[in-house]
Short mmCIF file of C-alpha atoms and ligand atoms in Angstrom, two decimals:
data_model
loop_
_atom_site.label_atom_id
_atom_site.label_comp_id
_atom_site.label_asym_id
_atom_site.label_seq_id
_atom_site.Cartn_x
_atom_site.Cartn_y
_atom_site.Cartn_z
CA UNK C 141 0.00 0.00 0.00
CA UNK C 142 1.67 3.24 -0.95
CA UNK C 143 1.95 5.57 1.84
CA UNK C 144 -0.41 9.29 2.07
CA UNK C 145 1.28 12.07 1.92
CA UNK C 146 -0.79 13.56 4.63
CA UNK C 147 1.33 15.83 6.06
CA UNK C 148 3.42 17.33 2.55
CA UNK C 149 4.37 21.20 3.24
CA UNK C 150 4.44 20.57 6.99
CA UNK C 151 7.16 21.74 9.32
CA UNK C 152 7.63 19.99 12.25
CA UNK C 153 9.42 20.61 15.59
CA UNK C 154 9.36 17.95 17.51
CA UNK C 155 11.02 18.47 21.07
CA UNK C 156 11.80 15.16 23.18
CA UNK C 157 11.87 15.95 26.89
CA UNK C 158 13.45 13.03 29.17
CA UNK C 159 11.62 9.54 29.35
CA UNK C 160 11.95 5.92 28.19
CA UNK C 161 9.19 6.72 26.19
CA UNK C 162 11.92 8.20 23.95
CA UNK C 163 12.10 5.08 22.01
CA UNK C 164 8.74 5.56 20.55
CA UNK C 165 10.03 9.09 18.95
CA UNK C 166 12.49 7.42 16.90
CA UNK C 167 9.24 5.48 15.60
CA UNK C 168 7.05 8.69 15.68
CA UNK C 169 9.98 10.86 13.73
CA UNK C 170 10.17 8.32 10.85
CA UNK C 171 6.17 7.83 10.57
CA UNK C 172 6.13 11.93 10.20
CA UNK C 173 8.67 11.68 7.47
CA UNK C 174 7.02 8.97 5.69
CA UNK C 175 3.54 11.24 5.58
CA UNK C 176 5.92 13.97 3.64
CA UNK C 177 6.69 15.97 6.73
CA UNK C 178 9.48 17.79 7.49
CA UNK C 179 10.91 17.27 11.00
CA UNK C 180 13.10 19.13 13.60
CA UNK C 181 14.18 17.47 16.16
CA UNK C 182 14.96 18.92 19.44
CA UNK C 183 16.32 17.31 22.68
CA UNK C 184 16.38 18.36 26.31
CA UNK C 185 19.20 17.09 28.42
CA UNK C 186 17.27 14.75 30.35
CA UNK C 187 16.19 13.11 26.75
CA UNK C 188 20.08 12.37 25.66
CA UNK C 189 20.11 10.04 28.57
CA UNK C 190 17.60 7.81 26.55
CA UNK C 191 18.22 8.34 23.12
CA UNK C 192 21.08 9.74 20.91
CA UNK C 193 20.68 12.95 18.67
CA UNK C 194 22.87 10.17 16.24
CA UNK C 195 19.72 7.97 16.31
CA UNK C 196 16.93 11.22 15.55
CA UNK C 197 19.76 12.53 13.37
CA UNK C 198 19.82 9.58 11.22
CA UNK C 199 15.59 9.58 11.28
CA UNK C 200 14.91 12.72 10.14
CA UNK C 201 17.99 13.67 7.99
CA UNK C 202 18.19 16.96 10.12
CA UNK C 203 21.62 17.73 12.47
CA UNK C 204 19.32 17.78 15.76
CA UNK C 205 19.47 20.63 18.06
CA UNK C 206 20.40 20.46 22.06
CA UNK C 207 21.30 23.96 23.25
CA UNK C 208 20.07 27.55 23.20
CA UNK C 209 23.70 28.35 22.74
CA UNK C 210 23.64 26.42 19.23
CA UNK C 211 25.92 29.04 17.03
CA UNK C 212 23.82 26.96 14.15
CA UNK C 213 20.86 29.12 13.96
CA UNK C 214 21.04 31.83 11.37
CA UNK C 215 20.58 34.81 14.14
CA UNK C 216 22.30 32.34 16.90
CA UNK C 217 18.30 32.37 18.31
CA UNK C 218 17.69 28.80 17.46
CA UNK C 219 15.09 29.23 19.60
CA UNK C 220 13.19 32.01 17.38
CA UNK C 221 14.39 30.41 14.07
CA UNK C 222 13.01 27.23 15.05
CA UNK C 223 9.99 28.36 16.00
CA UNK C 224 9.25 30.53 13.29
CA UNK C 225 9.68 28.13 10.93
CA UNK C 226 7.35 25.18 12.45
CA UNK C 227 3.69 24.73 11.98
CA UNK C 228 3.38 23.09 14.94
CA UNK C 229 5.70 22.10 17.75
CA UNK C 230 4.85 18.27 18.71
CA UNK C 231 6.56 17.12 22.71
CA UNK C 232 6.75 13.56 22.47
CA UNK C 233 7.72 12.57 25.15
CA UNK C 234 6.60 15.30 27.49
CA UNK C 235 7.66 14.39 30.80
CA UNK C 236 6.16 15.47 34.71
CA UNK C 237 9.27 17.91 34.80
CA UNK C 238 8.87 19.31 31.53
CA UNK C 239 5.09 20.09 31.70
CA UNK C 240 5.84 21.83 34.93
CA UNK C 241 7.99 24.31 32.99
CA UNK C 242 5.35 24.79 30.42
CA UNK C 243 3.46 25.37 32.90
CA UNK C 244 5.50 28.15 34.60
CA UNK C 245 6.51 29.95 31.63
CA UNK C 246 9.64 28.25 32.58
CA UNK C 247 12.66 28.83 29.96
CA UNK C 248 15.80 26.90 30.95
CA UNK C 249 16.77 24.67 27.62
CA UNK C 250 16.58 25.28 24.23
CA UNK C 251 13.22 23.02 24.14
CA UNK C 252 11.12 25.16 26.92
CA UNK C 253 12.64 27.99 25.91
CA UNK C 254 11.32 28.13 21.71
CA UNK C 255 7.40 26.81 23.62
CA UNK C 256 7.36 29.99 25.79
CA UNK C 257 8.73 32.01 22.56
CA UNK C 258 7.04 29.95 19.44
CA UNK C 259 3.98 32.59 17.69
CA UNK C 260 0.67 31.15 19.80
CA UNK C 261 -1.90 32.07 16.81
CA UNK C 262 -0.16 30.02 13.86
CA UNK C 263 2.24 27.41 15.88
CA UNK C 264 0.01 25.65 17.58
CA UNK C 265 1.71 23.52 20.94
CA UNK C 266 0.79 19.33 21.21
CA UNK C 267 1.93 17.77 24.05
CA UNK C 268 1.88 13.83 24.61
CA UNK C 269 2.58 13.14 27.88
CA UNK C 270 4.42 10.05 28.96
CA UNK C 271 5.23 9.08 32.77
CA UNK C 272 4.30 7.03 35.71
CA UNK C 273 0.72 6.46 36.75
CA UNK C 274 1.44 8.18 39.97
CA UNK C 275 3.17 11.18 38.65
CA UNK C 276 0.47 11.70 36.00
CA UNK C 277 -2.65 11.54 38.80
CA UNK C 278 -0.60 13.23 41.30
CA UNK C 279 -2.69 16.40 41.85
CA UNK C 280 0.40 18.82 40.98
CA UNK C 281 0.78 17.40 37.40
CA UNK C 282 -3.13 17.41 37.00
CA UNK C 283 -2.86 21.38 37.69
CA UNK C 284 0.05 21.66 35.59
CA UNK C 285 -1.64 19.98 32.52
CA UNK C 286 -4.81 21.90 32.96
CA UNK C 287 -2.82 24.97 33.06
CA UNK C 288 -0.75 24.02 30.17
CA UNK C 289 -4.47 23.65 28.30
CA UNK C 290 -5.67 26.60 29.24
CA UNK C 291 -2.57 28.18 28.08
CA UNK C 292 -3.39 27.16 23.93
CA UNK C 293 -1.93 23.79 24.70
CA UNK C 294 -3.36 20.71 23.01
CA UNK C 295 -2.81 17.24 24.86
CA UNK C 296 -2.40 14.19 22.78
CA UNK C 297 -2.71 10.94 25.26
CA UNK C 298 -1.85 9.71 27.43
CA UNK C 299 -2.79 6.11 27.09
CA UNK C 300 -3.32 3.40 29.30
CA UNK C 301 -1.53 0.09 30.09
CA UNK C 302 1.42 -1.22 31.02
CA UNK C 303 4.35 1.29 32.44
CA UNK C 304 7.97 0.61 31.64
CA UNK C 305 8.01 0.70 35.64
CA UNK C 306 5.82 -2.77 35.70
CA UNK C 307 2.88 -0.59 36.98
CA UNK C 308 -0.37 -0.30 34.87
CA UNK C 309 -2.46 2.96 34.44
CA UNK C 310 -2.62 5.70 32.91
CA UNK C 311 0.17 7.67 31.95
CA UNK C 312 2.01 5.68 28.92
CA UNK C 313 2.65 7.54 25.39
CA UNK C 314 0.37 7.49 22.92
CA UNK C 315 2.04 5.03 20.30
CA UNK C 316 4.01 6.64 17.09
CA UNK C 317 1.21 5.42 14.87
CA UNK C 318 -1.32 6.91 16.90
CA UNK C 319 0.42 10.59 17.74
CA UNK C 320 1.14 10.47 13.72
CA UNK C 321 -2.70 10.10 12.91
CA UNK C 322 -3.49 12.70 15.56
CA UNK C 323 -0.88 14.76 14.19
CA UNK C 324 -2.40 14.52 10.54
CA UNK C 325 -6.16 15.06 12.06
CA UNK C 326 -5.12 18.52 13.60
CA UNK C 327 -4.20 19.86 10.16
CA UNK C 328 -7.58 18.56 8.60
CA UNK C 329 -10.32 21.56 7.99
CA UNK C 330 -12.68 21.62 10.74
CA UNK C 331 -15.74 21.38 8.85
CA UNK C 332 -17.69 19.81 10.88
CA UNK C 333 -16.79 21.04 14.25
CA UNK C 334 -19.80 20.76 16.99
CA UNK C 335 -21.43 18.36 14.67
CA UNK C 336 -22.59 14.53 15.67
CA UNK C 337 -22.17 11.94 13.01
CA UNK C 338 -23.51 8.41 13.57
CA UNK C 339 -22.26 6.09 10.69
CA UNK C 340 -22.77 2.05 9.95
CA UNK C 341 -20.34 -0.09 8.54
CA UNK C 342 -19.01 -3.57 7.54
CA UNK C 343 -21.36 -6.61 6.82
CA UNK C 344 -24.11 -7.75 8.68
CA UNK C 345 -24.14 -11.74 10.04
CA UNK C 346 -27.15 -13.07 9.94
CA UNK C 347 -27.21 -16.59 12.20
CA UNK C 348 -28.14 -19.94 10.79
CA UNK C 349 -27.30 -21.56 14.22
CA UNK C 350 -24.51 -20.81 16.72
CA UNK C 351 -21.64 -21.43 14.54
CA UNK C 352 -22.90 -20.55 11.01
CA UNK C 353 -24.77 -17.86 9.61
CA UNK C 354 -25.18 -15.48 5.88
CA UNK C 355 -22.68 -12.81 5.53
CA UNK C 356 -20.96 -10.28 2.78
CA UNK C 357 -17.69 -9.37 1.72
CA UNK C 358 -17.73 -6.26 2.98
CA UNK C 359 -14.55 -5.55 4.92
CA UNK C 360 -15.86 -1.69 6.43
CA UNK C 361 -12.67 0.43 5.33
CA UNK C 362 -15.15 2.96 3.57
CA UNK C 363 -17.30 3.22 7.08
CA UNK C 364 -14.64 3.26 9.18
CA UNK C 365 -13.07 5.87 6.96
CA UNK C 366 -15.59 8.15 6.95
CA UNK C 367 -16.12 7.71 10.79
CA UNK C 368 -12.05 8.93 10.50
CA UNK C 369 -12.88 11.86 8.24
CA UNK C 370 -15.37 12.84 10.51
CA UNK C 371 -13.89 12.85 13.82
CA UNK C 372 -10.80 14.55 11.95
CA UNK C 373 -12.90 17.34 10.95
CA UNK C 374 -13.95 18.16 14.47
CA UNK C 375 -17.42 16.02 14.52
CA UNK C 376 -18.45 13.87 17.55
CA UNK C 377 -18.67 10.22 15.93
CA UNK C 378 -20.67 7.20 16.78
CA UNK C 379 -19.81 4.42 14.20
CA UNK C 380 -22.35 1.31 14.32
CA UNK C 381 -20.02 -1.37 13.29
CA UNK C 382 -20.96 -4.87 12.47
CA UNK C 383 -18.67 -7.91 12.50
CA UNK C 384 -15.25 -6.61 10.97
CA UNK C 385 -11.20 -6.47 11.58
CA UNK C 386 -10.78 -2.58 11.92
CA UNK C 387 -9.34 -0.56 14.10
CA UNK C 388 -11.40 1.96 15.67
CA UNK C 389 -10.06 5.71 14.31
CA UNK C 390 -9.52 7.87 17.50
CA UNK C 391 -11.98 9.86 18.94
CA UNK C 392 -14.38 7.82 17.70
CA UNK C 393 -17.11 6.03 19.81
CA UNK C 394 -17.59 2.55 18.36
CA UNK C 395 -21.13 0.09 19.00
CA UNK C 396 -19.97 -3.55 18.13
CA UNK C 397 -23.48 -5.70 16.48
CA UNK C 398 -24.16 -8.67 14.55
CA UNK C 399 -27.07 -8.99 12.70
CA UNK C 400 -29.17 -5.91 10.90
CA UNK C 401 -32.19 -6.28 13.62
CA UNK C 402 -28.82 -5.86 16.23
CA UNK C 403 -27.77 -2.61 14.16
CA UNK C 404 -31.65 -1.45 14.07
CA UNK C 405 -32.00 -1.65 17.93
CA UNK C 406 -28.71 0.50 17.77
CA UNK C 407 -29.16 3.18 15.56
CA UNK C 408 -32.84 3.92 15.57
CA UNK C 409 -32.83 5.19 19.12
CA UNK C 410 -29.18 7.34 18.28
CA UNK C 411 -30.63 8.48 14.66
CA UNK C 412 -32.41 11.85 16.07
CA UNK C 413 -29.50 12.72 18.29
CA UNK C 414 -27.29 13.03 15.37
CA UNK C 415 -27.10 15.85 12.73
CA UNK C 416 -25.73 13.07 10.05
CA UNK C 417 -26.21 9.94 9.35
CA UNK C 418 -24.05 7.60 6.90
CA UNK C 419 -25.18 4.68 6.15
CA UNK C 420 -22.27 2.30 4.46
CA UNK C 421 -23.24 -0.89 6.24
CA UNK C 422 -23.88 -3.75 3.91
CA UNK C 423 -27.13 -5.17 5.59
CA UNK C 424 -28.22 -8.42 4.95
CA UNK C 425 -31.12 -8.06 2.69
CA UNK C 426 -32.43 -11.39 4.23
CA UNK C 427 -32.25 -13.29 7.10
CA UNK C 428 -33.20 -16.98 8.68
CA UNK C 429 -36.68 -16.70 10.11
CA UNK C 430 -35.45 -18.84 13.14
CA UNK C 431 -32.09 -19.56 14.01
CA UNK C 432 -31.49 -23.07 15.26
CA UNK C 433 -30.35 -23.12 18.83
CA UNK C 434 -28.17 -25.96 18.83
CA UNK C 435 -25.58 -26.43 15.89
CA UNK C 436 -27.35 -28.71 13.49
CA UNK C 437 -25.86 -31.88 13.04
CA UNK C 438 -25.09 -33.18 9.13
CA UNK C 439 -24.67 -36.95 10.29
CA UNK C 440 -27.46 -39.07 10.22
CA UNK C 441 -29.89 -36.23 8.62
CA UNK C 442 -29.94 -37.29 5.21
CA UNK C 443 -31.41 -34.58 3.84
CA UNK C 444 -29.46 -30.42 3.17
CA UNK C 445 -31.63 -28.28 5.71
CA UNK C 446 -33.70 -25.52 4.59
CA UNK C 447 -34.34 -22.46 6.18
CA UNK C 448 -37.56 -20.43 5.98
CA UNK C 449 -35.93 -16.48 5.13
CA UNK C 450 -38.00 -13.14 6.25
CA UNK C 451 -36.60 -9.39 5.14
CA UNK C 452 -34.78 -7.42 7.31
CA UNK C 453 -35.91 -3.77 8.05
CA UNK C 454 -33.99 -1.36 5.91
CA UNK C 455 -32.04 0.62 8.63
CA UNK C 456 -31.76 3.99 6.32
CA UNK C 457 -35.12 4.34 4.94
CA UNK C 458 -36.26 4.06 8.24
CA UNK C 459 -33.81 6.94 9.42
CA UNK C 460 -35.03 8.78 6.78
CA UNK C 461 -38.32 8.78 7.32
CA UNK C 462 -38.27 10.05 10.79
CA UNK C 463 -40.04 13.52 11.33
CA UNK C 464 -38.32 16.18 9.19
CA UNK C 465 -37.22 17.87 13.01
CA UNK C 466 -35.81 14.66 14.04
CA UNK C 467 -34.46 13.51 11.02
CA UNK C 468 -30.39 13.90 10.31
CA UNK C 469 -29.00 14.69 6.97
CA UNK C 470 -29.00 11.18 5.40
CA UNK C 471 -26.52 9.70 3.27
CA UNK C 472 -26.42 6.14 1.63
CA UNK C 473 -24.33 3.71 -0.30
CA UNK C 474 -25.61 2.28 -3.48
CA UNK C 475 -22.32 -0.86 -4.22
CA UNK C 476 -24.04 -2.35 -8.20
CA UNK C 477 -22.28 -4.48 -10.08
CA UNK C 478 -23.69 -2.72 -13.36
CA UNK C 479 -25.45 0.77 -14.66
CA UNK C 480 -24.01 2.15 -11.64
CA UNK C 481 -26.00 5.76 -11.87
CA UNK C 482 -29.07 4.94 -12.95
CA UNK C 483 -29.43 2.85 -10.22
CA UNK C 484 -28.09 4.89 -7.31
CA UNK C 485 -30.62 7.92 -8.72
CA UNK C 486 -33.38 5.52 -8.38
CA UNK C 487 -32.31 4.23 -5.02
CA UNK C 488 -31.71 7.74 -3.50
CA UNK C 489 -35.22 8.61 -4.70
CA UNK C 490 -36.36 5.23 -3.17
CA UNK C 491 -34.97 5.50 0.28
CA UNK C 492 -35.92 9.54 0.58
CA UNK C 493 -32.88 10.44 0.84
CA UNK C 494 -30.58 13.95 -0.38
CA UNK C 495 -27.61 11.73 -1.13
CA UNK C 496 -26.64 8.77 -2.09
CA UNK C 497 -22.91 7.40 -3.02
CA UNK C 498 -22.55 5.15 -6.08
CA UNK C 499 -19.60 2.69 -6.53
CA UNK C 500 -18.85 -0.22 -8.50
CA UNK C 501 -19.22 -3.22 -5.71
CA UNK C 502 -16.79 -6.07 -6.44
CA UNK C 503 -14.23 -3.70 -7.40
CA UNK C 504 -14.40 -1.98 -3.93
CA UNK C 505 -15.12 -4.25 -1.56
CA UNK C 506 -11.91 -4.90 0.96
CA UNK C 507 -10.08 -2.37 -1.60
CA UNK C 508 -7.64 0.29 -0.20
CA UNK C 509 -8.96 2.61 -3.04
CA UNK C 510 -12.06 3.47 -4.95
CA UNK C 511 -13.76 5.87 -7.01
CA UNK C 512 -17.45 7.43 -6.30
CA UNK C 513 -19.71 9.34 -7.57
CA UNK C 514 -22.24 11.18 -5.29
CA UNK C 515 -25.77 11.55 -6.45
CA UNK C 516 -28.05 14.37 -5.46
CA UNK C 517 -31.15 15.79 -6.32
CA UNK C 518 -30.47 17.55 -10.30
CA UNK C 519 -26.28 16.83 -9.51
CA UNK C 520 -23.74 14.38 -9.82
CA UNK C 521 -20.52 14.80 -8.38
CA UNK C 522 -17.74 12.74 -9.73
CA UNK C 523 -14.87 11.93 -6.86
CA UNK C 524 -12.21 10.22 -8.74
CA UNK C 525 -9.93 7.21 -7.89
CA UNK C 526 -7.86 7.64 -4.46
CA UNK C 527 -7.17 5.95 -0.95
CA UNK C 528 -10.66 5.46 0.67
CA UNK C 529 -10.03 8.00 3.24
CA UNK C 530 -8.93 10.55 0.80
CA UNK C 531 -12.66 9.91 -0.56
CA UNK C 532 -13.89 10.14 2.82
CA UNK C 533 -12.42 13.34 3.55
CA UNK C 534 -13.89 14.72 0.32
CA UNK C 535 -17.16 13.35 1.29
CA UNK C 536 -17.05 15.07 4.64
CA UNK C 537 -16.33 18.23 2.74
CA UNK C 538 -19.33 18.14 0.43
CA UNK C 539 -21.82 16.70 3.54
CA UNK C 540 -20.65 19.51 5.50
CA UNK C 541 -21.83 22.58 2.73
CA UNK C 542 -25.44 20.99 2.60
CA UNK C 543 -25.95 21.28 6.12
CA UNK C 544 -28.27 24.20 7.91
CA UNK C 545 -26.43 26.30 10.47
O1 C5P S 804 -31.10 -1.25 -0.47
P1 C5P S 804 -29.63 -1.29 -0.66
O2 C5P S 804 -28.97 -2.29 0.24
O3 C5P S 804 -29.13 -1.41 -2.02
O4 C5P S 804 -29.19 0.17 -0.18
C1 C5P S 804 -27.94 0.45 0.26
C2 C5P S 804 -27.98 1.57 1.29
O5 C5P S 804 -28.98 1.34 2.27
C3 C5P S 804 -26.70 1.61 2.08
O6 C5P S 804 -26.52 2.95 2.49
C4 C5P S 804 -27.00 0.69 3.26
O7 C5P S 804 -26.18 0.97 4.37
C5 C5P S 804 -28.46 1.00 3.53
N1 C5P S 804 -29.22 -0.15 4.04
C6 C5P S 804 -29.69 -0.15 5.34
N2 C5P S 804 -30.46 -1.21 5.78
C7 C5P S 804 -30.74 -2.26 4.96
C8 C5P S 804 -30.22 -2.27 3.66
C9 C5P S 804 -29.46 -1.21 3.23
O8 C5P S 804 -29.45 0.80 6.08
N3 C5P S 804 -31.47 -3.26 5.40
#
């Protein structure tokens, strides 16, 4: 799979303060670089006892820098060049010690030092704290971290789990993976800030008895990357997901189901809390009237069982027919195998619906990529071939301009 370049034309400082979290930097710097940033790395003291400036050196191809007294800088003020020059400034790790500082207004290194002097309106601060469980409850650090917030900083993590220490809690580093897709969501438009987005994804299993049961090859990458586009645009996200191998995208509230009556019972009573609705799930159009109870047996049957089938509600028309007042902006899916347009107009007009999403089925699903094109009342809009969450941030985009303020 050939890697986004999600963060192209971004500057990066990224300051490591001391912790053994360190080791995940080296991870974070190189995940940064492979999105098409460019990264500066800068190291407190405390940090150089973990890691070498050889090692972040090597990572991001940039001499790394240690000292205020660096005669490197331009204006020997590497801690107004660097600054200057960085669209964000990323701590990973930020330790007890060094969020104290922040804190303070404290200035002492190089790395505290370009914080207190980096331009607050356009270089924005993202902290991702990494220490003990104790040190991270202890009430001093909580009233250092809500002053650092209140200050313009924005916290990324910490996670939970095991500690380097043997402890568990709260208190680890985010992982490089995850500070990298955080990273990438803070420079995504916020287009849907203050908005609540419930989405469905993935197949539907409908059960035959407890071991078998109908299914679809839908994998839910287009779901779950929408429920990503979402939350990176600022929205509150509730994704409805049925049986599928996914992680869930962060900030993103995830509902686990089975069959499409399990998916009804969750997202009817959700639908009128939410100001969009996406609907990507491939629902079963059928299931088994009754399920067996007990795994039925082949030996000694003689005859291939048969199995009475009944319809199964159809989740988005029934959204979208909810009182105008109560109703969210509705969106479907329309996968056909042929006559791809046609069919999605008919379908939108068929559910009652102001958009519906047309794509070729079996050449998206458990694809990477895909092309769509979104039908609406007297428009088409063609969104061409690209990585499903490219789509899905395009999609965002366009839901976001059709809804009331
Ligand atoms: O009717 P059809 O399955 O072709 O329509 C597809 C659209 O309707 C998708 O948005 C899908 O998520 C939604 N749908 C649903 N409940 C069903 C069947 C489809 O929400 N039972």
């Amino acid at each position: 799979m050939s890697t986004s370049k999600d963060l192209e034309g971004r500057h990066l400082v990224l300051g490591l303060s001391g912790g053994i979290a360190c080791y995940k930097s080296a991870e974070l710097v190189r995940e940064l670089v492979r999105h098409g940033a460019t990264v500066q790395v800068v190291m407190t003291d405390a940090a150089q006892q973990f890691i070498t400036p050889v090692t972040m050196q090597a990572l991001s191809g940039r001499p790394v820098f240690t000292s205020q007294w660096d005669a490197r800088a331009g204006s020997n003020m590497a801690h107004i060049d660097l600054s200057r020059q960085a669209d964000a400034i990323l701590v990973a790790p930020a330790s007890a010690d060094f969020i104290a500082q922040l804190a303070q207004g404290r200035a002492g290194e190089l790395l505290s030092l370009l914080c207190l002097a980096r331009p607050r309106e356009r270089c924005p601060l993202w902290v991702a704290p990494a220490m003990n469980r104790e040190m991270w409850s202890h009430p001093a650090t909580q009233r250092n971290v809500a002053q650092i917030v209140a200050d313009g900083a924005t916290l990324m993590g910490p996670g939970n789990g095991e500690q380097a220490c043997g402890e568990v809690g709260d208190g680890r580093m985010l992982e490089a993976k995850q500070l990298r897709d955080r990273v990438i969501a803070q420079f995504q438009p916020q287009v849907l800030a203050g908005r609540r987005v419930l989405v469905t994804a993935g197949p539907t299993f409908e059960a035959l008895d407890p071991v078998r049961g109908i299914t679809n090859l839908s994998s839910g990458k287009m779901g779950f990357a929408i429920a990503r586009a979402a939350a990176e645009a600022g929205a509150q996200v509730t994704l409805v997901a049925g049986p599928v191998h996914q992680a869930t995208p962060w900030g993103v509230k995830r509902i686990d189901v089975q069959s499409a009556l399990d998916m009804q019972a969750a997202v009817m009573p959700m639908a009128r809390e939410h100001d969009v609705f996406v609907a990507t799930a491939a629902v079963a159009d059928w299931r088994p009237l009754a399920a067996a109870n007990q795994k039925i047996k082949k030996e000694g049957s003689g005859t291939a069982p048969q199995w009475a089938m009944t319809e199964n509600p159809d989740i988005l028309a029934e959204v979208a027919r909810l009182p105008q007042a109560q109703r969210p902006y509705c969106v479907g899916f329309a996968a056909e195998s042929q006559d791809v347009a046609r069919l999605a107009r008919e379908k939108r007009l068929r559910k009652g619906i102001p958009m519906i999403v047309a794509n070729h089925g079996p050449s998206t699903f458990g694809q990477d990529d895909n092309a769509l094109l979104v039908v609406e009342d007297g428009q088409d809009t063609e969104l061409p071939r690209a990585s499903k969450l490219q789509l899905a941030r395009s999609l965002v985009q366009l839901v976001a301009t059709r809804l009331k303020h």
